[in-house]
PDB file of C-alpha atoms in Angstrom:
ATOM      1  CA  UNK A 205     -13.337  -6.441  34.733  1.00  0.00           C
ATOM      2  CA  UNK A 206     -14.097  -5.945  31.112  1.00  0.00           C
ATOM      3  CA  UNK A 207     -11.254  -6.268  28.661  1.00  0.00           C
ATOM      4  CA  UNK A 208     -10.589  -3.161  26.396  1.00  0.00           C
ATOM      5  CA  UNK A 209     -11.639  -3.452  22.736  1.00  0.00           C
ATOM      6  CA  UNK A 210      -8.405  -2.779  20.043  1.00  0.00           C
ATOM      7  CA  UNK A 211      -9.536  -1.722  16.972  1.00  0.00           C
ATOM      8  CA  UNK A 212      -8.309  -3.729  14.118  1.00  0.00           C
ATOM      9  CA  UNK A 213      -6.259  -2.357  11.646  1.00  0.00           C
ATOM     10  CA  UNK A 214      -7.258  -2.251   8.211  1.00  0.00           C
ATOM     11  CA  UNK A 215      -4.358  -4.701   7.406  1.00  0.00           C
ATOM     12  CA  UNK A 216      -5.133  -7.318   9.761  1.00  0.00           C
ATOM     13  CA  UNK A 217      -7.469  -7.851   6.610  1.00  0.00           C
ATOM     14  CA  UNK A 218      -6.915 -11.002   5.115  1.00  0.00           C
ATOM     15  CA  UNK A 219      -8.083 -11.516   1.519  1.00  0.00           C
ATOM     16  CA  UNK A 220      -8.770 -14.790  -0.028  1.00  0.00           C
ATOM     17  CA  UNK A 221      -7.718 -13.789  -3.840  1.00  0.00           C
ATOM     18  CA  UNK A 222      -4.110 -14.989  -4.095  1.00  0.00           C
ATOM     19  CA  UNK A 223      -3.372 -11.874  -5.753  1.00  0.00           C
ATOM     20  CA  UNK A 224      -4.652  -9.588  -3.200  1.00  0.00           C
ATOM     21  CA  UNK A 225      -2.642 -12.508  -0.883  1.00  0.00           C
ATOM     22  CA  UNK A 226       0.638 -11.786  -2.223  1.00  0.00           C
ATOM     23  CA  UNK A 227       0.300  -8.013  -2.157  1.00  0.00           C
ATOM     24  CA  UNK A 228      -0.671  -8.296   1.068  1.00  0.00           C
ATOM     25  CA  UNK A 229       2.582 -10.179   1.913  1.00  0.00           C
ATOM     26  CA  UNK A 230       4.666  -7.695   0.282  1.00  0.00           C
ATOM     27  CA  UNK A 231       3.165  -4.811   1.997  1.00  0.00           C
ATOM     28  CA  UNK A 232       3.633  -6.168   5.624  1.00  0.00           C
ATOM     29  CA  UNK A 233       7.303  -6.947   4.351  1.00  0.00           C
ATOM     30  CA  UNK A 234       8.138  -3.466   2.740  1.00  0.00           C
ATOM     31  CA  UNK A 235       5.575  -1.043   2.412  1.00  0.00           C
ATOM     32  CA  UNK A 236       3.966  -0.141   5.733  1.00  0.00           C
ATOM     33  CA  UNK A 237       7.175   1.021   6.810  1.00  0.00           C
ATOM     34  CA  UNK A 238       6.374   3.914   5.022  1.00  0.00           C
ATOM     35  CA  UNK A 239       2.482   3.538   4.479  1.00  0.00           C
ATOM     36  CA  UNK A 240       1.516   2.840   8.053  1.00  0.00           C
ATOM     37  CA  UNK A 241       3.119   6.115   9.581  1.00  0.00           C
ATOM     38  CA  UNK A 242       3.263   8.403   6.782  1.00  0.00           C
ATOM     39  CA  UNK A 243       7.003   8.215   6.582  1.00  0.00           C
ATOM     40  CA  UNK A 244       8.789  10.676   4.177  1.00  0.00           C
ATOM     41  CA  UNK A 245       5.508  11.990   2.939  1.00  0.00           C
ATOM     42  CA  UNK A 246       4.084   8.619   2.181  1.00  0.00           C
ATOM     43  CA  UNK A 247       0.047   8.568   2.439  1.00  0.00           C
ATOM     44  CA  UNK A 248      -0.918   6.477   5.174  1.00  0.00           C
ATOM     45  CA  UNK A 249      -3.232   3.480   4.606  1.00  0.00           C
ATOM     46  CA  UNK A 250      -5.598   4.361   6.716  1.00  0.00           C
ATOM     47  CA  UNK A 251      -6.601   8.109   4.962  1.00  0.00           C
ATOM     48  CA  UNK A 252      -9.054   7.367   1.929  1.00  0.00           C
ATOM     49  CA  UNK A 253      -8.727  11.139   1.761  1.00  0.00           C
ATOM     50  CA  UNK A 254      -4.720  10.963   0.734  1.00  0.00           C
ATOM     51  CA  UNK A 255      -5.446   7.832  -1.689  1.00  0.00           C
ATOM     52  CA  UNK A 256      -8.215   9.503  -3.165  1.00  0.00           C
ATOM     53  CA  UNK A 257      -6.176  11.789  -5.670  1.00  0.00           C
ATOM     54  CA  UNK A 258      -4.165   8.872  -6.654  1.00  0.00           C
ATOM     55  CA  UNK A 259      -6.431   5.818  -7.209  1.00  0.00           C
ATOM     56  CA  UNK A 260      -7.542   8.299  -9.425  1.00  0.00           C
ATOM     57  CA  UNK A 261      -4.791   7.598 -11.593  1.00  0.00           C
ATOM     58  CA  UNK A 262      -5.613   4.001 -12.283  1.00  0.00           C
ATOM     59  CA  UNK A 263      -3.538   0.857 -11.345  1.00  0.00           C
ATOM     60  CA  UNK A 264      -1.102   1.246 -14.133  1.00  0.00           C
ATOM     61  CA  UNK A 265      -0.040   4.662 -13.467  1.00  0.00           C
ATOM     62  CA  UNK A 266       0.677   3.375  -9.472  1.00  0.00           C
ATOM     63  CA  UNK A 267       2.060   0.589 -10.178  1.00  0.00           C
ATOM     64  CA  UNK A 268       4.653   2.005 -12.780  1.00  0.00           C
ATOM     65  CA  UNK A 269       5.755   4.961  -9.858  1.00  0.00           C
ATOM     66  CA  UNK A 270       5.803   2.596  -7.295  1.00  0.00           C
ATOM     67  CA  UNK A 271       7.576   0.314  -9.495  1.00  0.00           C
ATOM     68  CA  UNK A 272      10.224   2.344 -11.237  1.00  0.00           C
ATOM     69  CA  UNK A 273      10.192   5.195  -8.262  1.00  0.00           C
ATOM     70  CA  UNK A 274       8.396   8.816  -7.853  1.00  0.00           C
ATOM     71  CA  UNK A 275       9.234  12.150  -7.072  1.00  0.00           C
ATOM     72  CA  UNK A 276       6.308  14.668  -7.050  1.00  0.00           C
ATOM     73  CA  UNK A 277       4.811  17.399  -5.115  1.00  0.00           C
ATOM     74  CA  UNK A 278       3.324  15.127  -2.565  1.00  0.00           C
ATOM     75  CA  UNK A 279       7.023  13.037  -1.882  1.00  0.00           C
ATOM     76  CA  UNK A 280       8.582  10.428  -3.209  1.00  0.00           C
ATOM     77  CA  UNK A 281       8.723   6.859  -3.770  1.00  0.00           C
ATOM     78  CA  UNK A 282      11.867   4.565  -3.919  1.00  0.00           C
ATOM     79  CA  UNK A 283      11.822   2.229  -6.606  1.00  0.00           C
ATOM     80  CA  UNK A 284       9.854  -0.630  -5.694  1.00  0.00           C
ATOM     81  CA  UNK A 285       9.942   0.286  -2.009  1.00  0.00           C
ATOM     82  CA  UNK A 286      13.636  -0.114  -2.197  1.00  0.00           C
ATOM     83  CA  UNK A 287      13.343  -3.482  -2.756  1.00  0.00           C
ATOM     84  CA  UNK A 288      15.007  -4.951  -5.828  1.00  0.00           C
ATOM     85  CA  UNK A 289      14.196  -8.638  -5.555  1.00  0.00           C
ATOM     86  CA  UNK A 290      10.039  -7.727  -5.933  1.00  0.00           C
ATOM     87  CA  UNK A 291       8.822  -8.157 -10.042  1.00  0.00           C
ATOM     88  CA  UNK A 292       6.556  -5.493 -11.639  1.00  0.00           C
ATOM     89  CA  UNK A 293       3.890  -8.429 -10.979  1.00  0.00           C
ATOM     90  CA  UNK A 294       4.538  -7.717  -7.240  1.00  0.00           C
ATOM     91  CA  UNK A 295       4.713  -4.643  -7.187  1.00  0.00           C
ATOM     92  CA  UNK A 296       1.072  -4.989  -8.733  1.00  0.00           C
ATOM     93  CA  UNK A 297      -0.030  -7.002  -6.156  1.00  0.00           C
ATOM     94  CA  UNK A 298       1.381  -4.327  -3.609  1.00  0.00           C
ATOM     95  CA  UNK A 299      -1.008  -1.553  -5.413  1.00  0.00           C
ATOM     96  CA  UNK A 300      -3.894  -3.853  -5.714  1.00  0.00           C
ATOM     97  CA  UNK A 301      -3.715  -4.716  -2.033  1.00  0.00           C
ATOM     98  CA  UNK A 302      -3.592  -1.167  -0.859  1.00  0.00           C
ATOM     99  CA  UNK A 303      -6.585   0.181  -3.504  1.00  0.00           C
ATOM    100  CA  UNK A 304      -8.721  -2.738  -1.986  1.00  0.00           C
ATOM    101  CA  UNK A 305      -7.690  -2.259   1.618  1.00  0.00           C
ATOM    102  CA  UNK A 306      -8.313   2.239   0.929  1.00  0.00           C
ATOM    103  CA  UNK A 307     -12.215   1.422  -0.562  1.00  0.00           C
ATOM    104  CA  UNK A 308     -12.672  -1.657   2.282  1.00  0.00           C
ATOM    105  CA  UNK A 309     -12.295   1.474   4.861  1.00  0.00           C
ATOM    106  CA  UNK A 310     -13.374   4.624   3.615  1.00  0.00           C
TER     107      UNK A 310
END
């Protein structure tokens, strides 16, 4: 009997950059709530399509909405994720993770 293939998910990546590490941590410990099901309007990881119009905007721009909070025509975002104890330097991390997991899986 042949066993069924599971597709990975894009964040069973692990990245050796200790940056890309930590955001990596932070976004299995906060953010996919929201990211991986598209929770409260949140764009889902896995759509380059929905990340497209806002990697646009360059890391700083997404790192200061995630970091200080967002509320636009496409939802909103709780200051960092709703969780106070993460630095702008995570929340950095967070961002940097999720623009290199979007352009790993176009």
């Amino acid at each position: 009997m042949a066993k069924e293939s599971v597709e990975a998910h894009p964040t069973d990546w692990v990245p050796e950059d200790a940056v890309l590490l930590r955001g990596r941590e932070i976004y299995l410990e906060t953010c996919k709530t929201c990211h991986n099901n598209g929770l409260d309007m949140a764009p889902r990881i896995t759509s380059s399509s929905a990340w497209g119009k806002r990697l646009v905007k360059g890391p700083e721009v997404l790192t200061r909405n995630a970091y200080e909070g967002f509320h636009g025509e496409w939802g909103e975002m709780p200051a960092k994720g709703g969780e106070d104890s993460y630095t702008r330097e995570d929340i950095g991390a967070a961002v940097a993770y999720i623009t290199a997991v979007v352009e790993r899986n176009p």
